[in-house]
Coordinates of C-alpha atoms and ligand atoms in Angstrom, one line a residue:
M1378 CA -26.9 53.3 1.5
T1379 CA -24.4 50.5 2.6
D1380 CA -27.4 48.4 3.5
F1381 CA -28.6 48.9 -0.1
A1382 CA -25.2 48.0 -1.5
G1383 CA -25.0 44.9 0.7
N1384 CA -28.4 43.8 -0.4
Q1385 CA -27.5 44.4 -4.0
A1386 CA -24.3 42.3 -3.6
I1387 CA -26.2 39.4 -2.1
I1388 CA -28.7 39.5 -4.9
E1389 CA -25.9 39.5 -7.5
I1390 CA -24.3 36.5 -5.8
V1391 CA -27.6 34.6 -5.6
Y1392 CA -28.1 35.3 -9.3
L1393 CA -24.6 34.1 -10.2
V1394 CA -25.1 30.8 -8.4
A1395 CA -28.5 30.5 -10.1
S1396 CA -26.9 31.0 -13.6
A1397 CA -24.2 28.5 -12.8
L1398 CA -26.9 26.0 -11.7
F1399 CA -28.8 26.5 -15.0
I1400 CA -25.7 25.8 -17.0
L1401 CA -24.8 22.7 -15.0
S1402 CA -28.4 21.6 -15.2
L1403 CA -28.3 21.6 -19.0
K1404 CA -25.0 19.7 -19.0
W1405 CA -26.3 17.1 -16.6
M1406 CA -29.5 16.6 -18.4
S1407 CA -27.7 15.5 -21.5
T1408 CA -27.1 11.9 -20.3
P1409 CA -29.6 9.6 -18.5
A1410 CA -27.1 8.8 -15.7
T1411 CA -27.0 12.4 -14.5
A1412 CA -30.4 13.7 -15.7
Q1413 CA -32.1 13.7 -12.3
R1414 CA -29.3 15.7 -10.9
G1415 CA -29.8 18.1 -13.8
V1416 CA -33.5 18.5 -13.1
R1417 CA -32.8 19.2 -9.4
S1418 CA -30.1 21.8 -10.1
G1419 CA -32.5 23.5 -12.5
E1420 CA -35.2 23.6 -9.8
I1421 CA -32.8 24.9 -7.2
G1422 CA -31.5 27.5 -9.7
M1423 CA -35.0 28.7 -10.4
G1424 CA -35.8 28.8 -6.7
L1425 CA -32.7 31.0 -6.1
A1426 CA -33.6 33.2 -9.0
I1427 CA -37.1 33.8 -7.5
A1428 CA -35.7 34.3 -4.0
G1429 CA -33.1 36.8 -5.3
T1430 CA -35.7 38.7 -7.1
L1431 CA -37.9 38.9 -4.0
L1432 CA -35.0 40.5 -2.0
H1433 CA -35.1 43.4 -4.4
H1434 CA -35.0 46.9 -2.8
G1435 CA -37.6 48.3 -5.2
I1436 CA -40.3 46.1 -3.8
I1437 CA -42.5 48.0 -1.4
D1438 CA -45.4 45.7 -1.0
Y1439 CA -45.5 41.9 -1.2
T1440 CA -49.3 41.4 -1.3
S1441 CA -49.7 41.3 -5.0
I1442 CA -46.6 39.2 -5.4
A1443 CA -48.0 36.7 -2.9
I1444 CA -51.3 36.5 -4.7
A1445 CA -49.5 36.0 -8.0
L1446 CA -47.3 33.2 -6.5
V1447 CA -50.5 31.4 -5.2
I1448 CA -52.2 31.7 -8.6
G1449 CA -49.1 30.6 -10.4
S1450 CA -48.8 27.5 -8.1
I1451 CA -52.5 26.7 -8.6
I1452 CA -51.9 26.6 -12.4
G1453 CA -48.4 25.1 -12.2
V1454 CA -48.9 22.1 -9.9
P1455 CA -51.6 20.4 -12.0
L1456 CA -49.6 21.2 -15.2
G1457 CA -46.7 19.3 -13.6
L1458 CA -48.9 16.2 -13.2
V1459 CA -50.1 15.6 -16.7
K1460 CA -49.4 12.3 -18.4
M1461 CA -46.0 12.0 -20.1
T1462 CA -47.7 11.8 -23.6
A1463 CA -49.2 15.2 -22.9
V1464 CA -45.9 16.8 -22.1
P1465 CA -45.5 18.5 -25.6
Q1466 CA -48.7 20.5 -25.2
R1467 CA -48.0 21.2 -21.6
T1468 CA -44.6 22.6 -22.6
A1469 CA -46.3 24.7 -25.2
L1470 CA -48.6 26.1 -22.5
S1471 CA -45.6 27.0 -20.3
H1472 CA -44.0 28.9 -23.2
A1473 CA -47.3 30.7 -23.8
F1474 CA -47.3 31.9 -20.1
G1475 CA -43.6 32.9 -20.2
A1476 CA -44.0 34.8 -23.4
F1477 CA -47.2 36.5 -22.2
C1478 CA -45.3 37.6 -19.1
V1479 CA -42.4 38.9 -21.2
T1480 CA -44.8 40.8 -23.4
L1481 CA -46.5 42.4 -20.4
V1482 CA -43.3 43.4 -18.8
G1483 CA -42.0 44.9 -22.1
T1484 CA -45.3 46.8 -22.5
A1485 CA -45.1 48.2 -19.0
E1486 CA -41.5 49.2 -19.4
F1487 CA -42.3 51.1 -22.6
Y1488 CA -45.2 53.1 -21.2
L1489 CA -43.1 53.9 -18.0
R1490 CA -40.2 55.1 -20.0
S1491 CA -41.6 56.6 -23.3
P1492 CA -40.8 59.1 -24.7
N1493 CA -37.3 58.8 -23.1
V1494 CA -36.2 55.4 -24.4
P1495 CA -32.6 55.2 -25.8
R1496 CA -32.3 53.6 -29.2
F1497 CA -30.6 50.4 -27.9
T1498 CA -33.2 49.9 -25.2
M1499 CA -36.0 50.5 -27.7
S1500 CA -34.5 48.0 -30.1
V1501 CA -34.3 45.2 -27.6
L1502 CA -37.6 46.1 -26.1
S1503 CA -39.2 45.8 -29.6
M1504 CA -37.5 42.5 -30.1
E1505 CA -38.8 41.4 -26.7
V1506 CA -42.4 42.2 -27.3
I1507 CA -42.5 41.0 -30.9
L1508 CA -41.0 37.6 -30.1
G1509 CA -43.0 37.5 -26.9
S1510 CA -46.4 38.1 -28.5
L1511 CA -45.9 35.8 -31.5
T1512 CA -44.7 33.1 -29.1
F1513 CA -47.7 33.6 -26.9
T1514 CA -50.4 33.1 -29.5
G1515 CA -48.2 30.6 -31.5
S1516 CA -47.8 28.4 -28.4
L1517 CA -51.4 28.5 -27.5
M1518 CA -52.3 27.4 -31.0
A1519 CA -49.7 24.6 -30.9
A1520 CA -51.0 23.4 -27.6
G1521 CA -54.6 23.5 -29.0
K1522 CA -53.6 21.5 -32.0
L1523 CA -51.7 18.8 -30.0
Q1524 CA -54.5 18.5 -27.5
E1525 CA -56.9 18.3 -30.5
F1526 CA -59.0 21.3 -29.4
L1527 CA -58.1 22.6 -32.9
P1528 CA -57.9 20.5 -36.1
Q1529 CA -54.5 18.9 -36.5
R1530 CA -54.7 19.1 -40.2
P1531 CA -52.7 21.9 -41.8
L1532 CA -54.9 24.6 -43.3
T1533 CA -53.4 26.3 -46.4
Y1534 CA -54.5 28.9 -48.9
K1535 CA -52.8 30.7 -51.8
G1536 CA -50.5 33.6 -50.8
Q1537 CA -50.5 32.4 -47.1
N1538 CA -46.8 32.8 -46.6
L1539 CA -47.0 36.3 -48.1
V1540 CA -49.8 37.4 -45.8
N1541 CA -48.0 36.0 -42.7
L1542 CA -44.6 37.4 -43.5
S1543 CA -46.1 40.8 -44.3
L1544 CA -47.6 40.9 -40.9
L1545 CA -44.2 40.2 -39.3
A1546 CA -42.5 42.7 -41.6
G1547 CA -45.1 45.3 -40.7
S1548 CA -44.4 45.0 -37.0
I1549 CA -40.7 45.2 -37.6
A1550 CA -41.3 48.3 -39.6
V1551 CA -43.3 49.8 -36.8
A1552 CA -40.5 48.8 -34.4
V1553 CA -37.9 50.7 -36.5
Y1554 CA -40.1 53.8 -36.4
L1555 CA -40.5 53.5 -32.6
V1556 CA -36.7 53.2 -32.2
L1557 CA -36.4 56.5 -34.0
H1558 CA -39.5 58.1 -32.4
P1559 CA -40.1 56.5 -29.0
G1560 CA -42.7 59.1 -28.2
A1561 CA -45.2 57.6 -30.7
R1562 CA -47.0 55.7 -28.0
Q1563 CA -50.1 55.1 -30.0
L1564 CA -48.1 52.8 -32.4
F1565 CA -47.0 50.4 -29.6
P1566 CA -50.3 48.4 -29.7
V1567 CA -49.8 48.0 -33.5
M1568 CA -46.3 46.6 -33.0
V1569 CA -47.7 44.1 -30.5
G1570 CA -50.9 43.3 -32.3
M1571 CA -49.4 42.3 -35.6
P1572 CA -47.2 39.5 -34.1
L1573 CA -50.1 38.3 -32.0
L1574 CA -52.0 37.7 -35.2
F1575 CA -48.9 36.3 -36.9
G1576 CA -48.5 33.8 -34.1
V1577 CA -52.0 32.4 -34.8
L1578 CA -51.6 32.4 -38.6
M1579 CA -48.1 30.9 -38.4
I1580 CA -49.4 27.7 -36.8
V1581 CA -52.5 27.3 -39.0
P1582 CA -50.6 25.7 -42.0
I1583 CA -48.5 23.4 -39.8
G1584 CA -49.7 19.9 -39.3
G1585 CA -49.8 18.1 -36.0
A1586 CA -46.8 15.9 -36.8
D1587 CA -44.5 18.9 -37.0
M1588 CA -45.9 20.5 -33.8
P1589 CA -43.2 19.2 -31.4
T1590 CA -40.5 20.7 -33.6
V1591 CA -42.4 24.0 -33.8
I1592 CA -42.8 23.9 -30.0
S1593 CA -39.1 23.5 -29.6
L1594 CA -38.6 26.5 -32.0
L1595 CA -41.1 28.6 -30.0
N1596 CA -39.1 27.6 -26.9
S1597 CA -36.1 29.2 -28.5
Y1598 CA -38.1 32.4 -29.3
A1599 CA -39.4 32.6 -25.7
G1600 CA -35.8 32.3 -24.6
L1601 CA -34.6 35.0 -26.9
S1602 CA -37.4 37.3 -25.9
A1603 CA -36.5 36.7 -22.2
A1604 CA -32.8 37.5 -23.0
A1605 CA -34.0 40.8 -24.7
M1606 CA -36.0 41.5 -21.6
G1607 CA -32.7 41.0 -19.6
F1608 CA -31.1 43.9 -21.6
V1609 CA -34.2 46.1 -21.0
L1610 CA -34.2 45.4 -17.2
D1611 CA -30.5 45.2 -17.0
S1612 CA -30.6 41.7 -15.5
K1613 CA -27.7 39.5 -16.2
L1614 CA -29.5 36.4 -14.9
L1615 CA -32.3 36.9 -17.4
I1616 CA -29.8 37.4 -20.2
V1617 CA -28.0 34.1 -19.3
A1618 CA -31.1 32.1 -18.7
G1619 CA -32.8 33.4 -21.9
A1620 CA -29.7 32.7 -24.0
L1621 CA -29.5 29.2 -22.6
D1622 CA -33.2 28.6 -23.3
G1623 CA -32.9 30.2 -26.8
S1624 CA -29.9 28.2 -27.9
S1625 CA -30.9 24.9 -26.4
G1626 CA -34.4 25.2 -28.0
L1627 CA -32.8 26.0 -31.4
I1628 CA -30.3 23.0 -31.1
L1629 CA -33.2 20.7 -30.2
S1630 CA -35.3 21.8 -33.2
V1631 CA -32.3 21.3 -35.5
I1632 CA -31.8 17.7 -34.1
M1633 CA -35.5 17.0 -34.5
S1634 CA -35.7 18.4 -38.0
K1635 CA -32.6 16.3 -38.9
A1636 CA -34.2 13.1 -37.5
M1637 CA -37.2 13.7 -39.7
N1638 CA -35.0 14.8 -42.6
R1639 CA -36.8 18.1 -42.9
S1640 CA -35.5 21.6 -43.4
F1641 CA -36.7 24.4 -41.1
S1642 CA -38.5 26.1 -43.9
N1643 CA -40.1 22.8 -44.8
V1644 CA -41.4 22.4 -41.2
L1645 CA -42.6 26.0 -41.1
F1646 CA -44.1 26.3 -44.6
G1647 CA -44.3 22.7 -45.8
A1648 CA -47.9 21.9 -44.6
F1649 CA -46.7 18.4 -43.7
G1650 CA -49.3 15.7 -43.1
Q1651 CA -51.8 17.2 -45.5
E1652 CA -53.1 14.1 -47.3
Q1653 CA -53.6 12.2 -44.1
T1654 CA -56.3 9.4 -44.2
S1655 CA -56.6 8.7 -48.0
A1656 CA -53.3 6.8 -48.3
A1657 CA -54.2 4.6 -45.3
I1658 CA -57.7 3.7 -46.4
G1659 CA -56.7 2.4 -49.8
Q1660 CA -54.6 -0.3 -48.3
E1661 CA -57.0 -2.0 -45.9
A1662 CA -57.7 -4.9 -48.3
K1663 CA -54.1 -6.2 -48.5
P1664 CA -53.5 -9.4 -46.5
V1665 CA -51.2 -9.5 -43.5
R1666 CA -50.1 -12.4 -41.3
S1667 CA -51.0 -12.3 -37.7
A1668 CA -49.9 -14.4 -34.8
T1669 CA -50.9 -15.2 -31.2
A1670 CA -48.9 -14.5 -28.0
E1671 CA -48.0 -18.2 -27.8
E1672 CA -46.5 -18.2 -31.3
A1673 CA -44.7 -15.0 -30.6
A1674 CA -43.2 -16.4 -27.4
G1675 CA -42.0 -19.5 -29.2
I1676 CA -40.3 -17.4 -31.9
L1677 CA -38.6 -15.1 -29.3
A1678 CA -37.5 -18.0 -27.2
A1679 CA -35.8 -19.6 -30.1
A1680 CA -34.0 -16.5 -31.1
N1681 CA -30.4 -15.6 -30.3
K1682 CA -30.6 -11.8 -31.0
V1683 CA -33.7 -9.7 -30.4
V1684 CA -34.0 -6.0 -31.0
I1685 CA -37.0 -4.3 -29.4
V1686 CA -38.2 -1.1 -31.1
P1687 CA -40.4 0.9 -28.7
G1688 CA -42.6 3.7 -30.0
Y1689 CA -45.5 6.0 -29.1
G1690 CA -47.9 3.0 -28.5
M1691 CA -45.7 1.7 -25.7
A1692 CA -46.0 5.1 -24.0
V1693 CA -49.8 5.2 -24.5
A1694 CA -50.2 1.7 -23.1
Q1695 CA -47.7 2.4 -20.3
A1696 CA -46.2 -1.0 -21.2
Q1697 CA -42.6 -0.2 -20.2
H1698 CA -42.7 -2.3 -17.0
K1699 CA -44.1 -5.3 -18.9
V1700 CA -41.4 -4.7 -21.5
R1701 CA -38.9 -4.9 -18.7
E1702 CA -40.3 -8.3 -17.6
L1703 CA -40.1 -9.5 -21.2
Y1704 CA -36.4 -8.3 -21.3
D1705 CA -35.8 -10.2 -18.0
A1706 CA -37.5 -13.4 -19.2
L1707 CA -35.6 -13.5 -22.5
S1708 CA -32.3 -12.5 -21.0
K1709 CA -32.7 -15.4 -18.5
R1710 CA -33.0 -17.8 -21.4
G1711 CA -29.8 -16.5 -22.9
V1712 CA -31.4 -14.4 -25.6
E1713 CA -29.5 -11.1 -26.3
V1714 CA -32.0 -8.3 -26.1
R1715 CA -31.3 -4.7 -27.1
F1716 CA -33.5 -1.7 -27.6
A1717 CA -33.3 0.4 -30.7
I1718 CA -34.0 4.1 -30.0
H1719 CA -35.1 6.3 -32.9
P1720 CA -34.5 10.0 -32.1
V1721 CA -38.2 11.0 -32.7
A1722 CA -39.9 7.8 -31.5
G1723 CA -42.8 8.8 -29.3
R1724 CA -43.9 12.4 -29.0
M1725 CA -40.9 14.2 -27.6
P1726 CA -37.1 13.8 -27.8
G1727 CA -35.9 11.3 -25.3
H1728 CA -39.4 9.9 -24.7
M1729 CA -38.3 6.2 -25.0
N1730 CA -35.2 6.7 -23.0
V1731 CA -37.2 8.2 -20.1
L1732 CA -39.8 5.4 -20.2
L1733 CA -37.3 2.6 -20.4
A1734 CA -35.1 4.2 -17.7
E1735 CA -38.3 4.4 -15.5
A1736 CA -38.6 0.6 -15.9
D1737 CA -34.9 0.2 -14.9
I1738 CA -33.7 -1.2 -18.2
P1739 CA -29.9 -0.7 -18.2
Y1740 CA -28.8 2.3 -20.3
D1741 CA -26.2 0.2 -22.1
R1742 CA -29.0 -1.9 -23.7
L1743 CA -30.5 1.2 -25.4
I1744 CA -28.8 1.7 -28.7
E1745 CA -29.2 4.8 -30.9
M1746 CA -30.5 4.4 -34.5
D1747 CA -27.2 5.0 -36.3
E1748 CA -25.4 2.5 -34.2
I1749 CA -28.0 -0.3 -34.3
N1750 CA -29.1 0.0 -38.0
G1751 CA -26.1 -2.0 -39.2
D1752 CA -27.0 -4.9 -36.9
F1753 CA -30.5 -5.6 -38.2
P1754 CA -29.3 -8.1 -40.9
Q1755 CA -27.8 -10.2 -38.1
T1756 CA -30.9 -9.8 -35.9
D1757 CA -33.2 -12.8 -35.5
V1758 CA -36.3 -10.9 -34.4
A1759 CA -37.1 -7.2 -34.5
L1760 CA -40.0 -6.8 -32.0
I1761 CA -41.8 -3.5 -32.6
I1762 CA -43.9 -2.4 -29.7
G1763 CA -46.3 0.4 -30.6
A1764 CA -43.9 2.1 -33.1
N1765 CA -44.9 2.8 -36.6
D1766 CA -43.6 5.8 -38.6
V1767 CA -40.0 5.2 -37.3
T1768 CA -40.0 1.8 -38.9
N1769 CA -41.7 2.7 -42.2
P1770 CA -39.5 1.5 -45.1
A1771 CA -41.4 3.9 -47.4
A1772 CA -39.1 6.6 -46.0
R1773 CA -36.3 4.9 -47.9
T1774 CA -38.1 3.7 -51.0
D1775 CA -41.1 5.8 -51.9
A1776 CA -40.2 9.2 -53.2
G1777 CA -43.9 10.2 -53.1
S1778 CA -44.3 9.5 -49.4
P1779 CA -44.6 12.4 -47.0
I1780 CA -41.9 10.9 -44.8
Y1781 CA -39.5 10.1 -47.7
G1782 CA -36.0 10.7 -46.6
M1783 CA -36.7 10.5 -42.9
P1784 CA -34.0 8.2 -41.4
I1785 CA -35.7 5.1 -40.0
L1786 CA -34.8 2.0 -38.1
D1787 CA -34.1 -0.7 -40.7
V1788 CA -36.2 -3.4 -39.0
D1789 CA -37.2 -4.9 -42.3
K1790 CA -33.7 -6.2 -42.6
A1791 CA -34.1 -8.5 -39.6
H1792 CA -34.9 -12.2 -40.2
T1793 CA -38.3 -11.9 -38.6
V1794 CA -40.4 -8.8 -37.8
M1795 CA -43.1 -8.8 -35.2
V1796 CA -45.3 -5.8 -34.7
I1797 CA -47.5 -5.2 -31.6
K1798 CA -50.3 -2.7 -32.3
R1799 CA -54.0 -2.7 -31.9
S1800 CA -55.1 -2.4 -35.5
M1801 CA -53.9 -1.5 -39.0
S1802 CA -54.3 2.2 -38.1
P1803 CA -51.5 4.5 -39.2
G1804 CA -49.2 6.4 -36.8
F1805 CA -48.6 10.1 -36.4
A1806 CA -47.8 10.8 -40.0
G1807 CA -51.1 9.3 -41.0
I1808 CA -49.7 7.0 -43.7
D1809 CA -49.7 3.3 -44.4
N1810 CA -46.7 1.1 -43.5
P1811 CA -45.6 -1.4 -46.2
L1812 CA -43.6 -3.2 -43.5
Y1813 CA -46.8 -4.9 -42.4
Y1814 CA -47.3 -6.7 -45.7
L1815 CA -43.9 -8.3 -45.9
D1816 CA -43.7 -12.1 -45.8
K1817 CA -41.4 -12.0 -42.8
T1818 CA -43.7 -9.8 -40.8
L1819 CA -46.1 -11.1 -38.1
M1820 CA -48.7 -8.7 -36.8
L1821 CA -49.5 -9.2 -33.1
F1822 CA -52.8 -7.3 -32.7
G1823 CA -53.5 -6.1 -29.2
D1824 CA -52.8 -3.5 -26.6
A1825 CA -49.0 -3.3 -26.0
K1826 CA -49.2 -3.8 -22.3
S1827 CA -51.6 -6.8 -22.3
F1828 CA -49.9 -8.4 -25.4
V1829 CA -46.5 -8.2 -23.8
N1830 CA -47.9 -9.5 -20.6
D1831 CA -49.3 -12.5 -22.5
I1832 CA -45.9 -13.2 -24.1
V1833 CA -44.2 -13.0 -20.8
R1834 CA -46.8 -15.5 -19.3
E1835 CA -46.2 -17.9 -22.2
L1836 CA -42.4 -17.6 -21.8
S1837 CA -42.5 -18.3 -18.0
G1838 CA -45.2 -21.0 -18.5
G1839 CA -43.0 -22.8 -20.9
H1840 CA -40.0 -22.4 -18.7
H1841 CA -41.3 -24.0 -15.5
Ligands
LIG3266 P1 -46.4 6.4 -34.4 O1 -45.9 6.4 -35.8 O2 -47.2 7.6 -34.0 O3 -47.2 5.1 -34.2 C1 -47.6 4.7 -33.0 C2 -48.4 3.4 -33.2 O4 -48.7 2.9 -31.9 C3 -49.7 3.6 -33.9 O5 -49.7 3.1 -35.2 C4 -50.8 2.8 -33.0 O6 -51.4 1.8 -33.8 C5 -49.9 2.2 -31.9 N1 -50.6 2.3 -30.6 C6 -51.2 3.3 -30.1 N2 -51.7 2.9 -28.9 C7 -51.3 1.7 -28.7 C8 -51.5 0.7 -27.6 N3 -52.2 1.1 -26.5 N4 -51.0 -0.5 -27.7 C9 -50.3 -0.9 -28.8 N5 -50.1 0.0 -29.9 C10 -50.6 1.2 -29.8 O7 -45.2 6.3 -33.4 P2 -43.6 6.2 -33.6 O8 -43.2 5.1 -34.5 O9 -43.1 6.3 -32.2 O10 -43.2 7.6 -34.4 C11 -43.3 8.8 -33.8 C12 -44.0 9.8 -34.7 O11 -44.1 11.1 -34.0 C13 -43.2 10.1 -36.0 O12 -44.0 10.4 -37.0 C14 -42.4 11.3 -35.6 O13 -42.0 12.1 -36.7 C15 -43.5 12.1 -34.8 N6 -42.9 13.1 -34.0 C16 -42.1 12.7 -32.9 C17 -41.4 13.7 -32.2 C18 -40.5 13.3 -31.1 O14 -39.9 14.2 -30.6 N7 -40.5 12.1 -30.6 C19 -41.5 15.0 -32.6 C20 -42.3 15.3 -33.7 C21 -42.9 14.3 -34.4 P3 -52.8 1.2 -33.4 O15 -53.7 2.4 -33.3 O16 -53.1 0.3 -34.5 O17 -52.6 0.6 -32.1

């Protein structure tokens, strides 16, 4: 008995430390200077949480747990090694696994306890499995769309929202019935089945461009379902971790929606990115001015103030280290170089910060959009490296554009604009960029890494 109580106390202390580490982890991850510490403390917290759980008295045999740990590691380790550009779909897969697990636990708990399930427990258990099952299929669909296993294009039909919301409403109705009559075991699969289908149908009308926001929202649902599971299992650790996950996911989706100037309902029901290609094709014929690396190097060397705008293309080309060399070469010549960071440049929040930090570019050179936008009129050269949508002035001027209203980097106000990209292809939103046809714009066609390399070579060649 005392042994049991002692064991229980140790577990509670381990859980308390783990919860504290999760909270500190989120705090530290909010700035680049402490982000690595944040990741470490999150890992240690999770390690402690698993260890504490393994100490549990109720465990009579570790064999199946050991098998599960091995299988989990076999899946988890390769998932941790994917390219950074694939992190959004990787994250979606993690949510799918977490949500699947939550749904399975909820289902097991129901069949173990039914018909004696108190109303409160049945309510949170229903919330757990409804959120868990819609997050499971929704996350799988989101990952499939991002990995392009599934068409990125939104698929819409008349009455779609009604059909989807009825499914959700149906499962909530069944949940209410089960709260009142927890012995109706045959209804449980109906309560789980409807949100499973809803998860699939919910993602069908959402275009690829909105998927990262949706994934962040699904993250929040997964967290909430885990917190609900905490109430069912009477685990404070799960309640804390789930609530942290649920609220941080929600805050992140709000930040992303704001950065794209979209409302939640617009993200979820707006079928954004519908008329993809047509707009881009019509523009092919318009003339643009292009330049060589030698010309670009000359213009950069003559500038006083340069703002570099990195985007998704820099990530794809893995050009960040070359960009660092360019930063060094220009700084050495006395050119003031800063980096303009758009909140949704790349494919995930913080994408550019991470890449530039990896290349050891000082944090104080990275300037957020709101802060740097006022400086573009005094900027000699805005050098865009693989960014597109986040610089598209149509967001300010063209009320018919799908990205109208999205806050952008006002690069078109700089004296000269140079754009490194491989072709005239559109970016993620699939639309043409009027910036490229301005008189002040020079297109530098090529892969970001090799083009920046050529510029650096020209700069150092001219120097010696
Ligand atoms: P973008 O609009 O997707 O444009 C990237 C550009 O990079 C493309 O036009 C492409 O043109 C070029 N590119 C690709 N590979 C390249 C290479 N190897 N070398 C040089 N250029 C290359 O990117 P963005 O300006 O960063 O905007 C991000 C987009 O993602 C926005 O629409 C945003 O709303 C969306 N999004 C982001 C997040 C987030 O959290 N960051 C979340 C949701 C949605 P070429 O093919 O001609 O080379």
